[in-house]
XYZ file of C-alpha atoms in Angstrom:
681
model
C -10.906 -88.610 127.767
C -12.993 -85.627 129.101
C -12.912 -81.896 126.014
C -14.810 -79.698 126.158
C -17.032 -78.490 122.491
C -15.147 -74.908 122.107
C -14.709 -75.133 125.896
C -18.747 -74.548 127.020
C -20.066 -78.707 126.386
C -18.955 -81.385 128.210
C -17.591 -84.238 125.747
C -16.935 -87.614 127.394
C -14.167 -89.685 125.691
C -11.189 -91.867 126.260
C -7.457 -90.614 123.811
C -7.247 -87.881 120.385
C -5.000 -90.266 117.956
C -5.706 -90.950 114.209
C -6.562 -94.248 112.869
C -6.368 -96.565 109.977
C -8.579 -100.533 110.073
C -6.565 -103.615 110.209
C -6.838 -104.720 106.260
C -4.894 -101.444 104.986
C -2.447 -102.578 107.069
C 0.149 -104.000 104.724
C 0.026 -101.586 101.915
C -0.373 -98.440 105.076
C 2.637 -99.162 107.606
C 4.110 -101.149 109.888
C 1.884 -104.201 111.047
C -0.573 -103.233 113.538
C -0.692 -105.133 116.717
C -2.516 -107.907 118.002
C -5.733 -106.475 120.950
C -3.750 -108.952 123.436
C -0.327 -109.854 122.669
C 1.394 -112.209 125.344
C 4.790 -110.603 124.408
C 3.963 -107.526 126.853
C 4.423 -109.080 129.973
C 6.226 -108.677 132.695
C 6.616 -112.784 134.330
C 9.105 -111.118 137.114
C 6.100 -109.128 138.483
C 3.377 -110.912 140.445
C -0.016 -109.206 138.242
C -1.259 -109.024 142.265
C 1.198 -106.617 142.928
C 1.667 -104.565 140.397
C -0.792 -105.378 137.423
C -0.325 -102.864 135.100
C 3.499 -103.573 135.226
C 2.245 -107.228 134.349
C 0.195 -106.493 131.945
C 2.795 -104.231 130.605
C 6.110 -104.182 131.356
C 7.563 -106.050 128.394
C 6.293 -103.945 126.284
C 7.093 -100.701 128.175
C 10.671 -101.555 127.872
C 10.355 -102.402 124.390
C 8.915 -99.305 122.973
C 10.549 -96.307 124.359
C 9.313 -92.739 123.662
C 10.385 -91.936 120.172
C 12.375 -88.548 119.736
C 9.565 -86.259 118.259
C 7.363 -87.845 121.014
C 6.114 -86.568 124.353
C 5.558 -90.288 124.725
C 4.677 -94.133 122.404
C 1.608 -96.512 123.161
C -0.086 -98.620 122.170
C -2.528 -96.312 120.437
C 0.337 -94.511 119.465
C 1.015 -97.490 117.146
C -1.698 -97.238 116.093
C -1.404 -93.508 114.977
C 1.733 -94.263 112.926
C -0.370 -96.945 110.518
C -3.054 -94.988 109.906
C -0.961 -91.248 109.357
C 0.945 -93.993 106.238
C -2.264 -94.223 104.691
C -4.127 -90.765 105.247
C 0.195 -88.897 103.741
C -1.311 -91.437 100.624
C -4.958 -90.574 100.446
C -2.890 -86.818 100.636
C 0.085 -87.434 98.730
C -2.777 -88.532 95.435
C -5.043 -85.693 96.083
C -2.320 -84.194 95.457
C -1.164 -84.292 91.518
C -2.625 -81.029 90.181
C -5.530 -83.798 88.049
C -8.400 -81.242 86.549
C -9.914 -84.736 86.997
C -10.164 -84.742 91.103
C -12.983 -84.526 92.499
C -13.455 -81.621 94.803
C -13.003 -83.536 97.548
C -9.482 -84.564 96.544
C -8.527 -80.392 95.137
C -9.151 -79.312 98.730
C -7.173 -81.549 100.717
C -5.121 -82.031 98.580
C -4.105 -78.372 98.026
C -3.977 -77.650 101.273
C -1.473 -80.570 102.074
C 0.538 -79.150 98.591
C 1.077 -76.046 100.076
C 1.867 -76.979 103.661
C 4.796 -79.458 102.508
C 5.749 -76.902 100.349
C 8.121 -75.943 102.757
C 10.829 -73.420 100.415
C 7.627 -71.733 99.744
C 6.891 -71.433 103.275
C 10.631 -70.991 103.930
C 10.944 -68.048 101.104
C 8.220 -65.963 102.695
C 9.691 -65.497 106.874
C 5.946 -64.505 108.591
C 4.526 -62.181 105.439
C 1.573 -64.164 105.394
C 0.473 -63.104 107.969
C 2.459 -58.912 108.629
C -1.170 -57.798 107.003
C -3.203 -58.940 110.038
C -0.243 -57.081 112.452
C -0.105 -53.802 110.456
C -3.646 -53.716 111.214
C -3.203 -54.540 114.708
C -0.164 -51.903 115.194
C -2.946 -48.708 113.677
C -5.609 -49.078 115.658
C -6.465 -45.525 116.755
C -8.141 -46.277 120.658
C -9.778 -48.811 122.089
C -12.204 -48.073 120.461
C -11.468 -50.038 117.641
C -10.205 -53.224 119.625
C -13.634 -54.776 118.901
C -13.755 -54.470 115.728
C -10.172 -56.194 116.215
C -10.653 -58.967 118.736
C -13.885 -60.222 116.005
C -10.995 -60.533 112.862
C -8.702 -62.041 115.102
C -11.257 -64.735 116.032
C -13.234 -65.563 113.583
C -9.082 -65.851 112.008
C -7.898 -68.333 114.420
C -5.566 -66.343 116.601
C -7.649 -66.267 120.484
C -7.530 -63.323 121.743
C -9.019 -62.427 124.989
C -12.783 -64.504 125.679
C -14.639 -66.955 123.413
C -17.575 -66.822 121.126
C -20.271 -69.688 119.165
C -23.482 -71.324 120.429
C -23.915 -74.585 122.553
C -26.994 -76.270 122.765
C -29.101 -74.645 125.767
C -28.121 -76.351 129.160
C -31.907 -75.884 130.242
C -32.928 -76.166 126.537
C -31.336 -78.929 124.997
C -32.612 -78.417 121.666
C -32.482 -74.890 121.151
C -28.881 -73.185 120.154
C -27.781 -70.301 122.234
C -24.834 -68.075 121.882
C -22.244 -68.592 124.154
C -19.636 -66.028 125.472
C -16.516 -68.250 127.900
C -12.947 -66.984 129.633
C -10.118 -67.872 127.469
C -6.771 -65.221 126.426
C -4.359 -67.723 127.932
C -1.450 -68.829 125.950
C -0.130 -71.437 128.766
C -1.828 -74.230 129.337
C -4.554 -73.270 131.954
C -5.576 -70.705 135.103
C -3.452 -71.809 137.701
C 0.117 -71.683 135.539
C 0.132 -68.237 136.082
C -1.377 -67.942 139.946
C 1.270 -70.662 141.298
C 4.365 -69.530 142.936
C 5.777 -72.950 143.690
C 9.221 -73.257 142.177
C 7.990 -75.131 138.971
C 5.501 -73.309 137.892
C 7.780 -70.025 138.813
C 10.141 -71.462 136.223
C 7.322 -72.621 133.820
C 6.222 -68.556 133.093
C 10.375 -67.778 133.200
C 10.432 -69.594 130.578
C 6.716 -68.245 129.150
C 8.443 -65.706 128.590
C 12.237 -66.088 127.285
C 9.268 -67.792 124.842
C 8.066 -64.993 123.780
C 10.906 -62.520 123.592
C 12.075 -65.131 121.211
C 9.734 -65.198 118.914
C 8.999 -61.361 119.026
C 12.344 -60.471 117.754
C 12.325 -62.789 115.403
C 9.349 -60.061 114.348
C 12.072 -58.358 113.533
C 11.985 -56.449 117.370
C 15.165 -55.885 119.351
C 15.791 -57.858 122.471
C 15.147 -55.374 124.331
C 11.772 -54.233 123.226
C 11.212 -57.838 122.523
C 11.123 -58.924 126.338
C 9.557 -55.366 127.363
C 6.471 -57.174 125.314
C 7.058 -60.124 126.617
C 5.970 -59.342 129.707
C 3.842 -57.204 128.690
C 1.855 -60.379 127.710
C 3.150 -62.065 131.325
C 0.837 -58.874 132.808
C -2.347 -58.976 130.351
C -2.864 -62.383 130.332
C -2.317 -63.230 134.417
C -5.091 -60.269 134.690
C -7.211 -62.637 132.381
C -6.253 -65.911 134.579
C -7.377 -63.693 137.293
C -11.137 -63.958 136.571
C -10.849 -67.732 135.155
C -12.034 -70.974 136.800
C -9.621 -73.675 137.272
C -9.953 -76.710 135.463
C -11.556 -78.294 138.325
C -14.440 -75.650 138.684
C -15.077 -76.178 135.287
C -16.126 -79.727 135.752
C -19.701 -78.352 137.703
C -22.358 -77.532 134.935
C -23.541 -75.203 136.722
C -20.295 -73.374 137.084
C -20.336 -72.739 133.648
C -23.934 -72.260 132.342
C -25.018 -68.298 133.096
C -27.700 -67.091 130.794
C -27.838 -63.789 129.974
C -29.182 -60.684 128.209
C -27.412 -59.197 126.114
C -27.934 -55.681 127.676
C -26.454 -57.410 131.055
C -23.460 -58.274 129.448
C -23.179 -54.753 128.040
C -24.195 -53.069 130.710
C -23.461 -53.868 133.841
C -20.724 -56.906 133.136
C -17.928 -55.799 130.287
C -19.678 -52.320 129.686
C -15.863 -50.914 128.414
C -15.579 -54.020 125.333
C -17.899 -52.599 123.247
C -20.229 -55.354 122.941
C -22.038 -53.716 119.708
C -19.673 -53.202 117.307
C -17.465 -56.505 118.209
C -21.147 -58.159 117.686
C -21.518 -56.750 114.232
C -18.045 -57.450 112.916
C -17.758 -61.098 114.246
C -21.474 -61.304 112.013
C -23.534 -62.480 114.597
C -26.887 -63.399 114.245
C -29.529 -61.335 116.277
C -28.697 -62.050 119.724
C -31.047 -61.326 122.755
C -29.495 -64.114 125.613
C -26.269 -65.978 125.649
C -24.802 -68.412 128.316
C -22.047 -65.531 129.794
C -19.908 -68.906 131.090
C -18.311 -66.915 134.204
C -19.618 -63.982 134.358
C -16.654 -62.843 137.169
C -14.165 -63.357 134.243
C -15.909 -61.313 131.849
C -15.797 -58.250 134.473
C -12.284 -59.036 135.071
C -11.651 -58.546 131.313
C -13.813 -55.014 131.805
C -11.294 -54.164 134.328
C -8.728 -54.722 132.159
C -10.143 -53.039 129.870
C -9.699 -50.235 131.541
C -6.290 -49.677 133.077
C -4.969 -51.185 129.908
C -2.992 -48.494 127.527
C -3.943 -49.143 123.482
C -0.349 -50.007 123.087
C -0.034 -52.339 125.672
C -3.164 -54.677 123.986
C -1.566 -54.045 120.210
C 1.403 -56.576 121.918
C -1.263 -58.934 123.122
C -2.746 -58.731 119.659
C 0.491 -59.361 117.560
C 1.850 -62.361 120.092
C -1.888 -64.322 119.739
C -1.900 -63.742 116.263
C 1.762 -64.978 115.617
C 1.126 -67.449 118.483
C -2.161 -68.926 116.398
C -0.136 -68.927 113.409
C 3.548 -70.601 114.221
C 3.161 -73.665 112.599
C 2.368 -72.700 108.851
C 4.925 -70.109 109.288
C 8.984 -70.079 107.980
C 11.396 -72.608 110.928
C 12.103 -70.410 112.856
C 8.746 -70.173 114.245
C 7.924 -73.854 113.945
C 10.753 -74.509 115.560
C 10.958 -71.900 118.628
C 7.550 -73.122 119.245
C 8.306 -76.031 119.445
C 11.421 -74.974 122.366
C 8.831 -73.736 124.325
C 5.210 -76.135 124.070
C 7.138 -79.127 122.572
C 10.162 -79.442 124.630
C 9.257 -77.871 127.005
C 6.556 -78.928 128.427
C 5.638 -82.142 127.430
C 9.062 -83.571 126.541
C 9.494 -84.480 122.935
C 12.899 -83.577 122.074
C 12.233 -82.991 118.463
C 10.129 -82.035 115.701
C 7.420 -85.328 113.857
C 8.339 -84.549 109.964
C 6.842 -82.216 108.633
C 4.255 -84.744 106.311
C 2.936 -86.141 110.070
C 2.279 -82.591 110.930
C 0.624 -81.189 107.562
C -1.425 -84.872 107.770
C -2.950 -83.318 110.448
C -3.386 -80.194 109.884
C -5.607 -80.674 107.848
C -7.628 -83.176 109.566
C -8.427 -80.742 111.797
C -8.935 -78.060 109.553
C -10.788 -80.254 106.359
C -11.447 -83.268 109.152
C -15.000 -84.936 107.131
C -13.578 -84.103 103.759
C -10.154 -86.252 104.546
C -12.681 -88.880 106.471
C -14.934 -89.816 103.153
C -11.600 -90.425 101.701
C -10.919 -92.772 104.653
C -14.160 -94.358 104.977
C -13.923 -95.300 101.256
C -10.811 -96.833 101.415
C -10.802 -98.487 105.283
C -14.830 -99.192 106.893
C -16.312 -101.921 105.863
C -19.098 -102.454 107.702
C -18.515 -105.726 109.219
C -16.296 -103.668 112.157
C -20.242 -101.655 112.657
C -21.734 -104.493 112.584
C -19.979 -106.396 115.513
C -19.737 -103.289 117.233
C -22.736 -102.445 117.439
C -23.616 -106.021 118.297
C -21.359 -104.785 121.396
C -22.539 -101.406 121.854
C -26.020 -103.965 122.950
C -25.258 -106.198 124.827
C -23.477 -103.409 127.037
C -26.343 -101.288 127.088
C -28.814 -104.587 128.751
C -26.016 -105.052 130.973
C -25.874 -101.653 131.922
C -29.651 -101.559 132.323
C -29.688 -104.650 134.704
C -26.936 -103.903 137.122
C -28.841 -99.758 137.491
C -31.845 -102.450 138.737
C -30.151 -103.809 140.664
C -27.897 -101.465 143.039
C -29.003 -101.716 146.472
C -28.294 -97.761 147.532
C -30.257 -95.933 144.399
C -34.571 -96.028 145.207
C -36.818 -97.071 142.170
C -38.187 -93.616 141.621
C -34.059 -92.144 141.005
C -33.506 -95.927 138.366
C -36.167 -95.195 136.433
C -35.452 -92.289 135.252
C -31.755 -92.561 134.940
C -33.669 -96.568 132.645
C -35.268 -93.502 130.888
C -32.121 -92.144 130.056
C -29.822 -95.420 128.780
C -32.776 -96.183 126.859
C -32.347 -92.848 125.314
C -28.654 -92.924 124.523
C -28.119 -92.841 120.708
C -25.770 -94.458 119.536
C -23.545 -93.180 116.721
C -20.753 -95.603 114.472
C -18.260 -95.133 111.938
C -19.118 -91.952 110.077
C -21.578 -88.969 110.453
C -24.938 -89.538 108.302
C -24.519 -86.796 106.303
C -21.373 -85.331 105.576
C -20.263 -81.625 105.826
C -20.017 -79.024 102.651
C -16.608 -77.455 102.669
C -17.549 -76.260 98.968
C -17.067 -72.415 100.040
C -13.558 -72.944 101.785
C -11.080 -71.661 99.172
C -8.347 -73.822 99.191
C -4.548 -73.028 96.869
C -1.947 -74.559 96.553
C 0.671 -71.668 97.466
C -0.489 -70.819 100.542
C -0.837 -72.279 104.031
C -0.986 -69.587 106.471
C -4.194 -68.941 104.277
C -5.522 -71.844 103.765
C -5.142 -72.773 107.760
C -7.398 -68.938 108.311
C -9.495 -69.343 105.843
C -10.390 -72.563 106.635
C -10.871 -71.409 110.446
C -13.621 -68.695 109.291
C -15.339 -71.295 107.717
C -15.765 -73.407 110.980
C -15.861 -70.531 112.999
C -18.787 -69.643 110.726
C -20.692 -72.199 111.067
C -20.415 -72.301 114.894
C -22.242 -69.186 115.229
C -24.660 -70.187 112.254
C -26.673 -72.492 114.726
C -27.733 -69.860 117.163
C -31.352 -69.086 117.016
C -31.796 -72.961 115.566
C -32.477 -76.567 115.865
C -29.918 -78.357 117.172
C -28.419 -80.807 114.945
C -28.292 -84.438 116.082
C -26.532 -85.764 113.160
C -23.902 -83.696 114.324
C -20.243 -85.626 114.819
C -16.948 -84.132 117.157
C -14.430 -85.525 116.256
C -12.816 -86.739 112.585
C -13.858 -90.413 110.965
C -10.459 -91.202 111.157
C -9.811 -90.345 115.133
C -9.379 -92.746 117.550
C -11.763 -92.154 120.109
C -14.869 -92.789 121.564
C -16.991 -89.883 122.898
C -20.510 -89.522 125.332
C -22.415 -86.077 124.642
C -24.748 -85.441 127.457
C -26.683 -82.706 125.930
C -26.675 -85.155 123.130
C -27.185 -88.327 125.433
C -25.549 -89.894 122.717
C -21.907 -92.128 122.295
C -20.541 -92.135 119.083
C -16.943 -94.077 118.493
C -15.960 -92.851 114.401
C -14.433 -95.746 112.333
C -10.129 -95.612 113.413
C -11.067 -97.197 117.231
C -12.473 -100.058 115.753
C -9.252 -101.552 114.459
C -6.148 -103.186 116.541
C -4.729 -102.732 119.969
C -8.727 -101.815 121.045
C -10.450 -103.951 118.183
C -9.799 -106.769 116.317
C -12.670 -109.101 114.251
C -10.944 -112.606 114.785
C -10.255 -111.546 118.104
C -12.402 -114.078 120.513
C -14.816 -111.789 122.667
C -12.716 -112.010 126.488
C -10.052 -110.806 123.850
C -12.593 -107.587 122.267
C -14.551 -106.687 125.207
C -11.679 -106.424 127.730
C -10.925 -103.505 125.357
C -13.647 -101.957 122.866
C -16.097 -103.092 124.908
C -14.797 -101.659 128.348
C -14.418 -98.101 125.756
C -18.502 -98.507 125.221
C -19.039 -99.482 129.076
C -16.516 -96.126 129.696
C -18.604 -93.779 127.374
C -22.419 -95.616 128.734
C -21.189 -94.547 132.089
C -20.199 -91.427 131.363
C -23.794 -90.662 131.116
C -23.799 -91.665 134.741
C -20.920 -90.031 136.692
C -20.419 -87.046 139.130
C -20.935 -84.129 134.687
C -23.070 -86.784 133.040
C -25.288 -87.495 135.870
C -26.776 -83.645 136.381
C -28.270 -84.126 132.325
C -31.132 -85.700 131.791
C -32.647 -88.071 128.920
C -33.002 -85.593 127.149
C -29.694 -83.412 127.353
C -30.684 -80.970 129.994
C -29.169 -80.068 132.712
C -32.106 -81.061 135.530
C -31.648 -82.705 138.810
C -33.517 -85.785 138.046
C -31.988 -87.410 141.618
C -34.106 -87.797 145.415
C -31.707 -85.505 148.124
C -30.833 -89.291 149.837
C -29.801 -90.488 146.177
C -27.076 -87.351 145.705
C -26.186 -87.943 148.088
C -25.264 -91.857 148.535
C -23.542 -90.966 144.869
C -21.774 -88.391 146.167
C -20.028 -91.064 148.425
C -19.346 -93.452 146.467
C -17.457 -90.620 144.438
C -15.648 -89.559 147.122
C -14.400 -93.004 147.387
C -12.969 -92.633 143.797
C -11.510 -88.831 145.015
C -9.803 -89.683 148.021
C -8.294 -93.074 146.492
C -6.592 -91.497 143.086
C -5.902 -88.445 145.223
C -2.872 -90.551 147.028
C -1.492 -91.949 143.709
C 2.078 -89.277 142.980
C 2.086 -88.916 139.462
C 5.718 -87.511 139.383
C 7.746 -86.275 141.633
C 5.810 -83.868 143.496
C 3.219 -84.273 141.738
C 0.452 -86.083 142.516
C -3.265 -87.263 140.751
C -6.028 -84.594 141.260
C -8.278 -86.404 142.362
C -11.081 -84.258 142.276
C -9.749 -83.667 138.629
C -9.989 -86.706 137.357
C -13.090 -87.760 138.705
C -15.642 -88.424 135.682
C -12.715 -90.162 133.600
C -12.112 -92.242 137.260
C -15.418 -93.642 137.897
C -16.440 -94.317 133.972
C -13.362 -96.986 133.619
C -14.740 -98.627 136.683
C -17.848 -98.134 135.094
C -16.996 -99.870 132.065
C -14.107 -102.257 132.766
C -17.269 -103.650 134.678
C -19.868 -103.671 132.665
C -17.586 -105.236 129.980
C -16.608 -107.562 132.462
C -20.314 -108.645 132.847
C -21.017 -108.988 129.106
C -18.616 -111.768 128.659
C -19.661 -113.772 131.898
C -22.728 -113.178 129.730
C -20.810 -114.770 126.755
C -19.094 -117.336 129.207
C -21.987 -118.410 130.621
C -23.174 -119.604 126.875
C -20.584 -121.578 125.379
C -17.245 -123.395 127.312
C -14.080 -121.112 126.157
C -10.734 -123.060 127.583
C -7.185 -121.224 128.277
C -5.932 -119.697 125.264
C -2.200 -118.778 125.543
C -1.750 -119.836 129.580
C -4.793 -117.701 129.986
C -8.652 -119.113 131.187
C -11.267 -116.073 128.900
C -11.731 -113.998 132.348
C -7.955 -113.733 132.469
C -7.248 -112.629 129.008
C -10.746 -110.202 129.844
C -8.257 -108.189 132.157
C -4.682 -108.083 130.179
C -6.388 -107.010 126.720
C -7.955 -103.903 129.476
C -4.589 -103.927 130.631
C -2.701 -103.712 128.180
C -4.659 -101.090 126.283
C -3.742 -98.315 128.311
C 0.305 -98.851 127.877
C 2.585 -96.097 127.787
C 5.924 -94.396 128.269
C 5.018 -90.951 129.061
C 7.836 -87.904 129.776
C 7.850 -86.418 133.426
C 7.439 -82.988 131.739
C 3.763 -84.947 130.174
C 3.096 -86.734 133.488
C 3.963 -83.346 134.651
C 1.797 -81.251 132.738
C -0.887 -83.767 132.938
C -1.514 -84.170 136.273
C -2.569 -80.416 135.990
C -5.055 -79.984 133.139
C -5.708 -83.374 131.835
C -9.712 -85.314 133.517
C -7.240 -88.879 132.857
C -5.035 -89.807 134.978
C -1.921 -91.945 134.140
C -2.438 -95.454 132.719
C -0.506 -97.369 134.953
C -3.436 -96.050 137.177
C -6.116 -97.076 134.914
C -5.776 -99.447 135.027
C -4.435 -100.601 138.874
C -6.640 -98.205 140.225
C -9.577 -100.467 138.059
C -8.374 -103.391 139.082
C -8.486 -103.408 142.736
C -11.113 -102.320 143.053
C -13.003 -105.342 141.911
C -13.494 -108.769 143.776
C -13.678 -110.223 139.317
C -9.803 -109.618 138.999
C -8.629 -110.449 142.201
C -11.286 -114.461 141.316
C -9.648 -114.335 137.601
C -5.414 -113.856 139.057
C -6.044 -115.787 142.864
C -5.175 -112.564 144.724
C -4.658 -112.292 148.770
C -6.060 -110.386 150.403
C -3.081 -107.528 152.240
C -1.539 -107.427 148.361
C -1.949 -104.486 146.594
C -3.992 -105.215 143.993
C -6.546 -106.210 146.053
C -8.251 -102.600 148.338
C -9.899 -102.902 151.127
C -12.902 -101.223 151.139
C -13.040 -100.974 148.056
C -13.970 -98.836 146.270
C -17.880 -97.920 143.215
C -19.387 -95.759 142.140
C -21.264 -98.246 139.269
C-alpha cells in the first residue's frame, strides 16, 4: 500500500493490519494459518484460466465476511490473533497496580478509560463541549487562525494540513509543510463527480451530518441547514484540491515557498502569523506549500463564507474527529455512514477491539514495547535479513541485465539499491511519551492529549536534521513499507509470522509470501514515484531522457492492463492510480522467484503436497492475497486506494510471467497467458 506521511511525503507499503508472532498462538487466540494451505485450493478451476480462484477458491467459499468488517482476508485472521495478544497486554496493564511501569500506566489507563462504556455514556458529548462553546463564542473572522490552530492540535482536520516533512530537494533537512485538507468525505472527487452514486453519497453524507448536529441538540430543520453549510464549505475546499492520481507525482506536491509569499500572495486573508504562533510552530522562513491552488481557493472561501458558517464547519469537524470515543449515539451514527454505507460493514466491531486499535494509534510505540517483549525473537529477524540480502542481490543482477537501460542510469540505480537501509522488527530507540497525561476516566481527553503530543512532535522537527532511526509504523503492525526520502525498507515485527512468514516453512513458500513483499518494497524504490528520488532521498532526475521514455513505455502497458479490470459493477480499476503498487507487485514477485531459482540450483527439492517448489511459490503468493470484500469497499477502494483488488494483484501479475506459465503448463490463448506481456522490472 502507498500512504502519505501526513499527506506530504510518499511511503509505499503492503496492507495495514495488526499482528502477533507464531509462538504465542496457543495462548493468544485462534490458531495461525499456514503460509501455504492446500485445502484453500479450488481444484475445479484451471490455474491457467483464473489462478486467483484456483489458489483461493475454497478459502473464499469457507470464509465469508464477518458482519463487523467490510472484508475478510488471510491477513485478517492474523489480525484477530494479534488483537487477542494485545488485549491481554492491555488488560494486565489496566490493573491499577502501583508497581506498574510508566509505559504500563500509559497504555493501561488509556485502555481502561476507553473500555469504561458506562462513564462514556453518562458524559454524552460533554467532553467536546468546551471546544464547541469556544467556537460558538468566536467574535469575528480574525479569530479563525488561532481557533484553527487549537483544533488541529487536538485532532480536528479543519481547513488544511500543517506539519513537518523532509525537504524533497534536501532529504537531510526537515521543513514546514502546508497541504490541502479539511474534507469529511474520503477524497475530493466525492464532492465533484456527478454520476448517480456520487450524488447519492453526498446526499447520505448530508443526512449523516444532519443527524450528528441533532445529537448535539439542534432541531431537525436547523441541523439540516448546518449540514448543507458543511457540504458547501467542503465542496469549496475540494474544488481547490488535487485529485489522488495527480498527487502521485511528487513534483505536483512540492512547491518550496517563502513564508511571506504564502501570507501575502497565496492566502492573505487567513492570518498566518496568528496561526503559526498559536500552533506553536518554530520560526519559519520557507515551507512546502504542497498545492498552491488550494490555498488560493481557501483565501477566496474565507472572504465569501460568513463567520456563522465557519463556526458550523468547525463544530462539525470537532464532533467528527471524536465521535468514536463519545457516547453510543455518536458512535453508532458515525458507523452508519463511514462503516456501513461507505465500506459495507454490517455491525460495529466489539468495543475491546476498537480500544486496542485506539491505543495502538495514539501510543503505538509504548504498546509496541510490551508487544516486542512478549513476541519478537532474534531468529525471525535474522532469517528475514538473509532473505532481504538475497533479494537485494538478485535485484542488482537484474538491473545490470536490463536491455533497455543505459550503463549511466544502471550505475545510478545500483548506487541507490546499495544505499537502501533495512529496518527489521522495531525501532532502535523508543518514543518517549512521558509528557503525555493519560488518566483512567477521560477517554476523549487522552486521545486529544496524545494527538497534541504527536502534532507538536512533528512540528519540533522543523529546521532540524532528519532522524533516520524513526519508523512510520508501530511494531505490532502487519505491514511493510518503503520510504523514498529515507531510502529504507521497514518490516515491523507484526508481519514476520504466518501467513506471511513461517520459520518452519520451506524456502519456496516463504519466498512466495514474505519474499515477494521484500521484493515489492525494494521495487517501490524504482516505480513511477520512487524512481524520481535518488540514493540520498532527494527529488532529482538521475535518468537519461531515453531511459525515462523506455520506463514510461513499459509503465503504460501496466496502466492499460489494469484499467481493463472491473473492480465492481460499472467501476473499473484506475490503472494510473494503482501503477506504483502494480509495478511493485510485478517486480517483487519476479525478484523473489529469482531468489528461489538460486536456491533450487544448489539443491533438489521434491514435490510437496503434490506440488513442485515453483508451484508452491506461486500458490503461497496467491494465497497471501485471498480476500472477500464488500461491494461498497471495492467501490471506495477503486476511487481512493492505490492498490488493485486482490484478484488482480494476483492474476494481473502472473499472466505476465512466463515462469508461472511454465510452472502450471499454461498454453497460449488461456487467460493467464498475456501476449504481449507487460513488464517494467
